[in-house]
Amino acid sequence: MLDLENYKPKKSFNQNHLLCLQDYSKDEIYQILSLALKLKDMQQMNMPHPFLKGKTLAMIFTKSSTRTRVSFEVGIHQLGGHGLFLSSDDIQLGRGETIEDTAKVLSRYVDGIMIRTYDQQDVVDLARFSNIPIINGLTDSYHPCQILADLLTIYEAKGRLSNLKLAYIGDGNNVANSLIIGCTKVGMDIAIGCPIGYEPNDQIIAMGIENSKLSDCRITVTNSPIEAIKYADIVYTDVWASMGQEEEEDVRDKAFSSYQVNEELFSLAKPDAIFLHCLPAYRGKEVTSEIIDGPRSFVFDEAENRLHVQKAVMVLLMQERSD
Ligand code: CP
Ligand code: NVA
């Protein structure tokens, strides 16, 4: 039985960045979740926890954000550090300065960088040219911080992470990709139900299959939302048009119309299934109000957990280590 509150790591945490959850072992994911639970307790008991006193986190955004921006800024503050919001409109990166120069310069001033941008390669390059931790706050390919918060929320609701099935209904996007990786790392069955042409790419599915062999779980990709949701313990959806796909919205609304998570579809999941959504949500599109605002929805716990898991990630990556 997984006891994250008292989790004893098998190895010491040995990561320099959080670029993609595929780089992390199950043990490292558990270490993050375990620390997140401790930090959440301390926060709720008003116990100061300045583990990153005097440290500065630069937060680069080339896309909009509510949760990521606020939870990182509040999180570093609660850890005794300082967050620096850098919109790409305001820094020279937005005017063509290279990632390489940006990485080298910021490494001289700050202790870590969180970046939200389009191309995953930019995040990889930032890590390559900096000598401080880089945290991926969402790219077109991945959203690792979101999935850590999702796993924590599932653990709190269900008391375990394996012997569960998560059904993701919708677009095979960044969130779906990271869910495939996160679930198959921890041994949770995952079924993706998406329209033809909107499946996650083959490389991600291949990673999921490899992970699932090690963690003993199942990954299914189907074009039938009914098939995907059957026997699910967790039902998850996300927007049909992600940031950067605004012009495809009308086409996507048509393609996804039978993939809405509504009472009829949700009733095919297990009777005690919970609903998750990374937010922002569009009621009447990917989900109805009766589901997202209903008693089985954990979306605001999930949003809160962004704060706690990201604080754990920052502590593990940015605190001085003896190694
Ligand atoms: N879920 C999420 O990342 O939300 P934001 O886009 O508001 O940061
Ligand atoms: N798939 C969405 C997630 C937003 C948090 C997007 O990339 O816009």
Short mmCIF file of C-alpha atoms and ligand atoms in Angstrom, two decimals:
data_model
loop_
_atom_site.label_atom_id
_atom_site.label_comp_id
_atom_site.label_asym_id
_atom_site.label_seq_id
_atom_site.Cartn_x
_atom_site.Cartn_y
_atom_site.Cartn_z
CA MET A 1 0.00 0.00 0.00
CA LEU A 2 1.48 3.36 -1.01
CA ASP A 3 1.99 5.61 2.02
CA LEU A 4 3.18 8.92 0.60
CA GLU A 5 3.06 10.65 3.98
CA ASN A 6 5.87 8.37 5.21
CA TYR A 7 7.53 7.58 1.90
CA LYS A 8 11.15 6.42 2.20
CA PRO A 9 13.04 7.23 -1.03
CA LYS A 10 14.97 4.40 -2.64
CA LYS A 11 17.63 6.81 -3.90
CA SER A 12 18.42 10.45 -3.14
CA PHE A 13 16.81 12.95 -5.50
CA ASN A 14 19.23 13.48 -8.34
CA GLN A 15 17.54 15.64 -10.97
CA ASN A 16 18.76 19.04 -12.15
CA HIS A 17 15.65 20.15 -14.07
CA LEU A 18 11.99 19.29 -14.63
CA LEU A 19 11.61 19.30 -18.41
CA CYS A 20 9.42 16.22 -18.92
CA LEU A 21 8.18 13.55 -16.48
CA GLN A 22 9.65 10.86 -18.72
CA ASP A 23 13.06 11.83 -17.26
CA TYR A 24 11.82 10.95 -13.76
CA SER A 25 11.56 7.58 -12.02
CA LYS A 26 8.54 6.47 -10.02
CA ASP A 27 10.65 6.93 -6.88
CA GLU A 28 11.42 10.55 -7.81
CA ILE A 29 7.74 11.25 -8.53
CA TYR A 30 6.82 9.79 -5.13
CA GLN A 31 9.49 11.96 -3.47
CA ILE A 32 7.91 15.07 -4.97
CA LEU A 33 4.39 14.04 -3.94
CA SER A 34 5.52 13.07 -0.44
CA LEU A 35 7.25 16.41 0.12
CA ALA A 36 4.24 18.22 -1.36
CA LEU A 37 2.00 16.61 1.28
CA LYS A 38 4.38 17.73 4.04
CA LEU A 39 4.55 21.28 2.68
CA LYS A 40 0.77 21.35 2.34
CA ASP A 41 0.42 20.36 6.02
CA MET A 42 2.91 23.03 7.09
CA GLN A 43 1.10 25.64 5.04
CA GLN A 44 -2.27 24.65 6.50
CA MET A 45 -0.86 24.77 10.04
CA ASN A 46 0.71 28.20 9.39
CA MET A 47 4.18 26.78 10.07
CA PRO A 48 6.88 28.86 8.34
CA HIS A 49 8.92 26.79 5.86
CA PRO A 50 11.56 29.10 4.34
CA PHE A 51 13.53 26.30 2.64
CA LEU A 52 14.51 28.60 -0.25
CA LYS A 53 15.28 31.72 1.76
CA GLY A 54 16.88 34.38 -0.39
CA LYS A 55 16.52 32.41 -3.65
CA THR A 56 15.07 33.96 -6.79
CA LEU A 57 12.93 32.18 -9.39
CA ALA A 58 12.61 33.81 -12.82
CA MET A 59 9.26 33.00 -14.44
CA ILE A 60 9.25 33.42 -18.23
CA PHE A 61 5.85 33.40 -19.95
CA THR A 62 5.29 33.50 -23.70
CA LYS A 63 1.69 32.26 -23.18
CA SER A 64 -1.09 33.32 -20.79
CA SER A 65 -1.54 31.78 -17.35
CA THR A 66 -3.54 32.13 -14.15
CA ARG A 67 -2.70 29.04 -12.08
CA THR A 68 0.93 28.53 -13.12
CA ARG A 69 1.86 32.14 -12.69
CA VAL A 70 0.13 32.68 -9.35
CA SER A 71 1.04 29.32 -7.80
CA PHE A 72 4.74 29.64 -8.66
CA GLU A 73 4.92 33.25 -7.46
CA VAL A 74 3.05 32.53 -4.22
CA GLY A 75 4.97 29.26 -3.79
CA ILE A 76 8.46 30.76 -3.99
CA HIS A 77 7.32 33.55 -1.64
CA GLN A 78 6.05 31.00 0.92
CA LEU A 79 9.44 29.26 0.70
CA GLY A 80 11.19 32.51 1.65
CA GLY A 81 12.32 33.34 -1.88
CA HIS A 82 11.33 35.79 -4.56
CA GLY A 83 9.57 35.35 -7.90
CA LEU A 84 10.36 37.48 -10.92
CA PHE A 85 7.62 37.58 -13.57
CA LEU A 86 9.10 38.00 -17.05
CA SER A 87 6.64 38.30 -19.89
CA SER A 88 8.25 37.64 -23.26
CA ASP A 89 6.75 40.97 -24.39
CA ASP A 90 9.00 42.74 -21.91
CA ILE A 91 12.28 40.87 -22.15
CA GLN A 92 14.69 40.75 -25.12
CA LEU A 93 13.81 37.09 -25.79
CA GLY A 94 10.60 38.40 -27.37
CA ARG A 95 12.70 40.60 -29.69
CA GLY A 96 14.94 37.82 -30.90
CA GLU A 97 17.66 37.45 -28.24
CA THR A 98 18.69 33.80 -28.26
CA ILE A 99 17.68 31.19 -25.71
CA GLU A 100 21.40 30.51 -25.23
CA ASP A 101 22.24 34.09 -24.25
CA THR A 102 19.09 34.37 -22.11
CA ALA A 103 20.04 31.17 -20.26
CA LYS A 104 23.62 32.31 -19.67
CA VAL A 105 22.62 35.77 -18.46
CA LEU A 106 19.80 34.65 -16.17
CA SER A 107 22.11 32.01 -14.67
CA ARG A 108 24.24 34.87 -13.34
CA TYR A 109 21.31 36.51 -11.53
CA VAL A 110 18.73 33.95 -10.40
CA ASP A 111 18.61 30.49 -8.80
CA GLY A 112 16.03 28.82 -11.04
CA ILE A 113 13.85 29.45 -14.09
CA MET A 114 10.26 28.39 -14.71
CA ILE A 115 9.28 28.77 -18.35
CA ARG A 116 5.94 28.48 -20.19
CA THR A 117 6.36 28.55 -23.93
CA TYR A 118 5.47 26.85 -27.23
CA ASP A 119 8.38 24.70 -28.32
CA GLN A 120 9.69 22.01 -25.94
CA GLN A 121 13.10 22.38 -27.63
CA ASP A 122 13.36 25.93 -26.20
CA VAL A 123 12.98 24.51 -22.69
CA VAL A 124 15.56 21.80 -23.42
CA ASP A 125 17.94 24.44 -24.81
CA LEU A 126 17.41 26.69 -21.81
CA ALA A 127 18.47 23.78 -19.60
CA ARG A 128 21.44 23.03 -21.83
CA PHE A 129 22.86 26.56 -21.69
CA SER A 130 22.09 27.45 -18.07
CA ASN A 131 23.67 26.19 -14.89
CA ILE A 132 20.54 26.56 -12.75
CA PRO A 133 17.39 24.39 -12.56
CA ILE A 134 14.81 24.82 -15.34
CA ILE A 135 11.15 23.94 -14.71
CA ASN A 136 8.72 23.37 -17.57
CA GLY A 137 5.53 25.34 -16.85
CA LEU A 138 3.84 24.04 -20.07
CA THR A 139 4.87 23.70 -23.67
CA ASP A 140 2.95 22.50 -26.72
CA SER A 141 4.25 19.01 -25.85
CA TYR A 142 4.07 18.63 -22.07
CA HIS A 143 2.68 19.98 -18.80
CA PRO A 144 4.57 18.05 -16.08
CA CYS A 145 3.69 20.32 -13.12
CA GLN A 146 -0.01 19.85 -13.89
CA ILE A 147 0.26 16.09 -13.85
CA LEU A 148 2.12 16.09 -10.52
CA ALA A 149 -0.80 18.08 -9.06
CA ASP A 150 -3.24 15.63 -10.66
CA LEU A 151 -1.46 12.63 -9.12
CA LEU A 152 -1.49 14.28 -5.70
CA THR A 153 -5.22 15.00 -6.04
CA ILE A 154 -5.92 11.41 -7.07
CA TYR A 155 -3.86 10.08 -4.14
CA GLU A 156 -5.81 12.29 -1.71
CA ALA A 157 -9.16 11.22 -3.17
CA LYS A 158 -8.45 7.50 -3.66
CA GLY A 159 -5.59 6.73 -1.23
CA ARG A 160 -3.51 5.10 -3.95
CA LEU A 161 -2.10 5.60 -7.45
CA SER A 162 -2.07 2.06 -8.83
CA ASN A 163 -5.03 -0.25 -9.44
CA LEU A 164 -6.92 2.72 -10.82
CA LYS A 165 -8.05 3.67 -14.31
CA LEU A 166 -7.91 7.24 -15.59
CA ALA A 167 -9.97 8.05 -18.69
CA TYR A 168 -8.89 11.15 -20.61
CA ILE A 169 -11.60 12.26 -23.01
CA GLY A 170 -10.60 14.91 -25.58
CA ASP A 171 -7.62 16.21 -27.46
CA GLY A 172 -4.32 14.32 -27.56
CA ASN A 173 -2.52 17.48 -26.43
CA ASN A 174 0.22 18.50 -23.97
CA VAL A 175 -1.88 17.52 -20.94
CA ALA A 176 -2.79 14.15 -22.48
CA ASN A 177 0.88 13.51 -23.29
CA SER A 178 2.01 14.22 -19.74
CA LEU A 179 -0.88 12.18 -18.31
CA ILE A 180 0.19 9.20 -20.42
CA ILE A 181 3.71 9.51 -19.05
CA GLY A 182 2.70 10.27 -15.44
CA CYS A 183 0.09 7.50 -15.18
CA THR A 184 2.26 4.84 -16.77
CA LYS A 185 5.21 5.81 -14.54
CA VAL A 186 3.17 5.21 -11.36
CA GLY A 187 1.26 2.17 -12.61
CA MET A 188 -2.17 3.71 -13.25
CA ASP A 189 -4.19 2.40 -16.22
CA ILE A 190 -4.92 5.17 -18.73
CA ALA A 191 -7.41 5.21 -21.58
CA ILE A 192 -7.42 8.07 -24.06
CA GLY A 193 -10.69 8.64 -25.96
CA CYS A 194 -10.21 11.13 -28.77
CA PRO A 195 -11.51 11.80 -32.30
CA ILE A 196 -9.71 10.40 -35.35
CA GLY A 197 -6.79 12.68 -36.15
CA TYR A 198 -6.48 14.05 -32.61
CA GLU A 199 -4.68 11.10 -30.99
CA PRO A 200 -1.45 11.65 -29.04
CA ASN A 201 1.55 11.11 -31.30
CA ASP A 202 3.09 7.66 -31.76
CA GLN A 203 6.28 8.56 -29.89
CA ILE A 204 4.32 9.43 -26.73
CA ILE A 205 2.24 6.27 -26.99
CA ALA A 206 5.43 4.24 -27.41
CA MET A 207 6.87 5.84 -24.23
CA GLY A 208 3.64 5.01 -22.40
CA ILE A 209 3.78 1.38 -23.56
CA GLU A 210 7.41 1.02 -22.41
CA ASN A 211 6.61 2.58 -19.02
CA SER A 212 3.51 0.41 -18.60
CA LYS A 213 5.58 -2.76 -19.00
CA LEU A 214 7.75 -1.71 -16.06
CA SER A 215 4.91 -0.47 -13.85
CA ASP A 216 2.40 -3.17 -14.80
CA CYS A 217 -0.49 -1.05 -16.07
CA ARG A 218 -2.42 -0.66 -19.29
CA ILE A 219 -2.56 2.12 -21.86
CA THR A 220 -5.40 2.27 -24.38
CA VAL A 221 -6.02 4.77 -27.16
CA THR A 222 -9.46 4.63 -28.75
CA ASN A 223 -11.73 6.84 -30.83
CA SER A 224 -14.68 5.77 -28.68
CA PRO A 225 -15.30 7.96 -25.61
CA ILE A 226 -17.63 5.24 -24.29
CA GLU A 227 -14.94 2.59 -24.54
CA ALA A 228 -12.43 4.89 -22.84
CA ILE A 229 -14.63 5.90 -19.91
CA LYS A 230 -15.94 2.43 -18.98
CA TYR A 231 -14.82 1.38 -15.46
CA ALA A 232 -12.84 4.62 -15.01
CA ASP A 233 -12.01 5.79 -11.48
CA ILE A 234 -10.94 9.21 -12.73
CA VAL A 235 -12.44 11.09 -15.68
CA TYR A 236 -10.29 13.89 -17.07
CA THR A 237 -10.75 16.38 -19.87
CA ASP A 238 -9.10 19.53 -21.19
CA VAL A 239 -9.91 22.28 -23.68
CA TRP A 240 -10.55 21.27 -27.28
CA ALA A 241 -8.39 24.11 -28.63
CA SER A 242 -5.18 24.78 -26.70
CA MET A 243 -3.27 28.05 -26.58
CA GLY A 244 -1.95 28.72 -30.06
CA GLN A 245 -4.83 26.80 -31.74
CA GLU A 246 -7.44 29.57 -31.49
CA GLU A 247 -7.95 29.66 -35.26
CA GLU A 248 -8.90 25.96 -35.31
CA GLU A 249 -11.64 26.45 -32.73
CA ASP A 250 -14.65 26.04 -35.06
CA VAL A 251 -13.25 22.93 -36.74
CA ARG A 252 -12.36 21.44 -33.37
CA ASP A 253 -15.79 22.21 -31.85
CA LYS A 254 -17.31 20.03 -34.57
CA ALA A 255 -14.74 17.23 -34.33
CA PHE A 256 -15.08 17.00 -30.53
CA SER A 257 -18.86 17.47 -30.16
CA SER A 258 -19.48 13.85 -29.13
CA TYR A 259 -16.57 13.91 -26.67
CA GLN A 260 -18.19 16.27 -24.15
CA VAL A 261 -18.03 15.02 -20.56
CA ASN A 262 -21.69 15.26 -19.54
CA GLU A 263 -23.94 13.26 -17.20
CA GLU A 264 -24.69 10.65 -19.84
CA LEU A 265 -21.04 9.90 -20.59
CA PHE A 266 -19.89 10.28 -16.96
CA SER A 267 -22.53 7.76 -15.82
CA LEU A 268 -20.57 5.05 -17.68
CA ALA A 269 -17.56 5.50 -15.38
CA LYS A 270 -17.42 3.78 -11.96
CA PRO A 271 -20.09 4.99 -9.51
CA ASP A 272 -17.41 6.61 -7.32
CA ALA A 273 -15.45 8.15 -10.20
CA ILE A 274 -14.05 11.63 -9.72
CA PHE A 275 -13.74 14.39 -12.32
CA LEU A 276 -10.55 16.36 -13.02
CA HIS A 277 -9.73 19.19 -15.44
CA CYS A 278 -6.49 21.18 -15.51
CA LEU A 279 -8.46 24.41 -16.09
CA PRO A 280 -9.24 26.84 -17.65
CA ALA A 281 -12.52 25.10 -18.57
CA TYR A 282 -15.20 26.02 -21.09
CA ARG A 283 -18.56 24.90 -19.73
CA GLY A 284 -20.87 23.66 -22.48
CA LYS A 285 -17.91 22.59 -24.62
CA GLU A 286 -15.58 19.89 -23.24
CA VAL A 287 -17.58 19.58 -19.99
CA THR A 288 -21.02 20.52 -18.73
CA SER A 289 -21.57 22.63 -15.63
CA GLU A 290 -23.41 19.76 -13.91
CA ILE A 291 -20.18 17.72 -14.00
CA ILE A 292 -17.48 20.32 -13.35
CA ASP A 293 -19.55 22.09 -10.69
CA GLY A 294 -21.00 18.86 -9.32
CA PRO A 295 -20.14 16.83 -6.19
CA ARG A 296 -17.65 14.49 -7.93
CA SER A 297 -15.52 17.31 -9.29
CA PHE A 298 -12.13 17.88 -7.61
CA VAL A 299 -10.95 20.61 -9.97
CA PHE A 300 -10.30 23.25 -7.31
CA ASP A 301 -8.36 20.83 -5.07
CA GLU A 302 -6.43 19.98 -8.21
CA ALA A 303 -5.72 23.67 -8.89
CA GLU A 304 -4.66 24.19 -5.24
CA ASN A 305 -2.31 21.21 -5.47
CA ARG A 306 -0.35 23.00 -8.20
CA LEU A 307 0.97 25.19 -5.40
CA HIS A 308 2.05 22.32 -3.16
CA VAL A 309 3.68 20.11 -5.80
CA GLN A 310 5.53 23.02 -7.38
CA LYS A 311 6.87 24.08 -3.98
CA ALA A 312 8.16 20.52 -3.57
CA VAL A 313 9.74 20.62 -7.05
CA MET A 314 11.41 23.96 -6.29
CA VAL A 315 12.78 22.72 -2.94
CA LEU A 316 14.11 19.49 -4.46
CA LEU A 317 15.73 21.27 -7.42
CA MET A 318 16.82 24.60 -5.93
CA GLN A 319 17.88 23.76 -2.37
CA GLU A 320 21.64 23.38 -1.89
CA ARG A 321 22.52 19.70 -2.13
CA SER A 322 25.57 18.02 -0.66
CA ASP A 323 26.18 16.01 -3.88
N1 CP B 1 -3.73 24.54 -15.63
C1 CP B 1 -2.94 25.57 -15.92
O1 CP B 1 -1.75 25.43 -16.24
O2 CP B 1 -3.54 26.78 -15.81
P1 CP B 1 -2.95 28.16 -16.30
O3 CP B 1 -2.94 28.15 -17.80
O4 CP B 1 -3.92 29.20 -15.75
O5 CP B 1 -1.58 28.35 -15.75
N1 NVA B 2 -3.99 22.18 -23.25
C1 NVA B 2 -4.13 23.49 -22.65
C2 NVA B 2 -3.73 23.45 -21.21
C3 NVA B 2 -3.88 24.74 -20.48
C4 NVA B 2 -3.42 24.66 -19.06
C5 NVA B 2 -3.30 24.49 -23.42
O1 NVA B 2 -2.15 24.18 -23.77
O2 NVA B 2 -3.78 25.59 -23.68
#
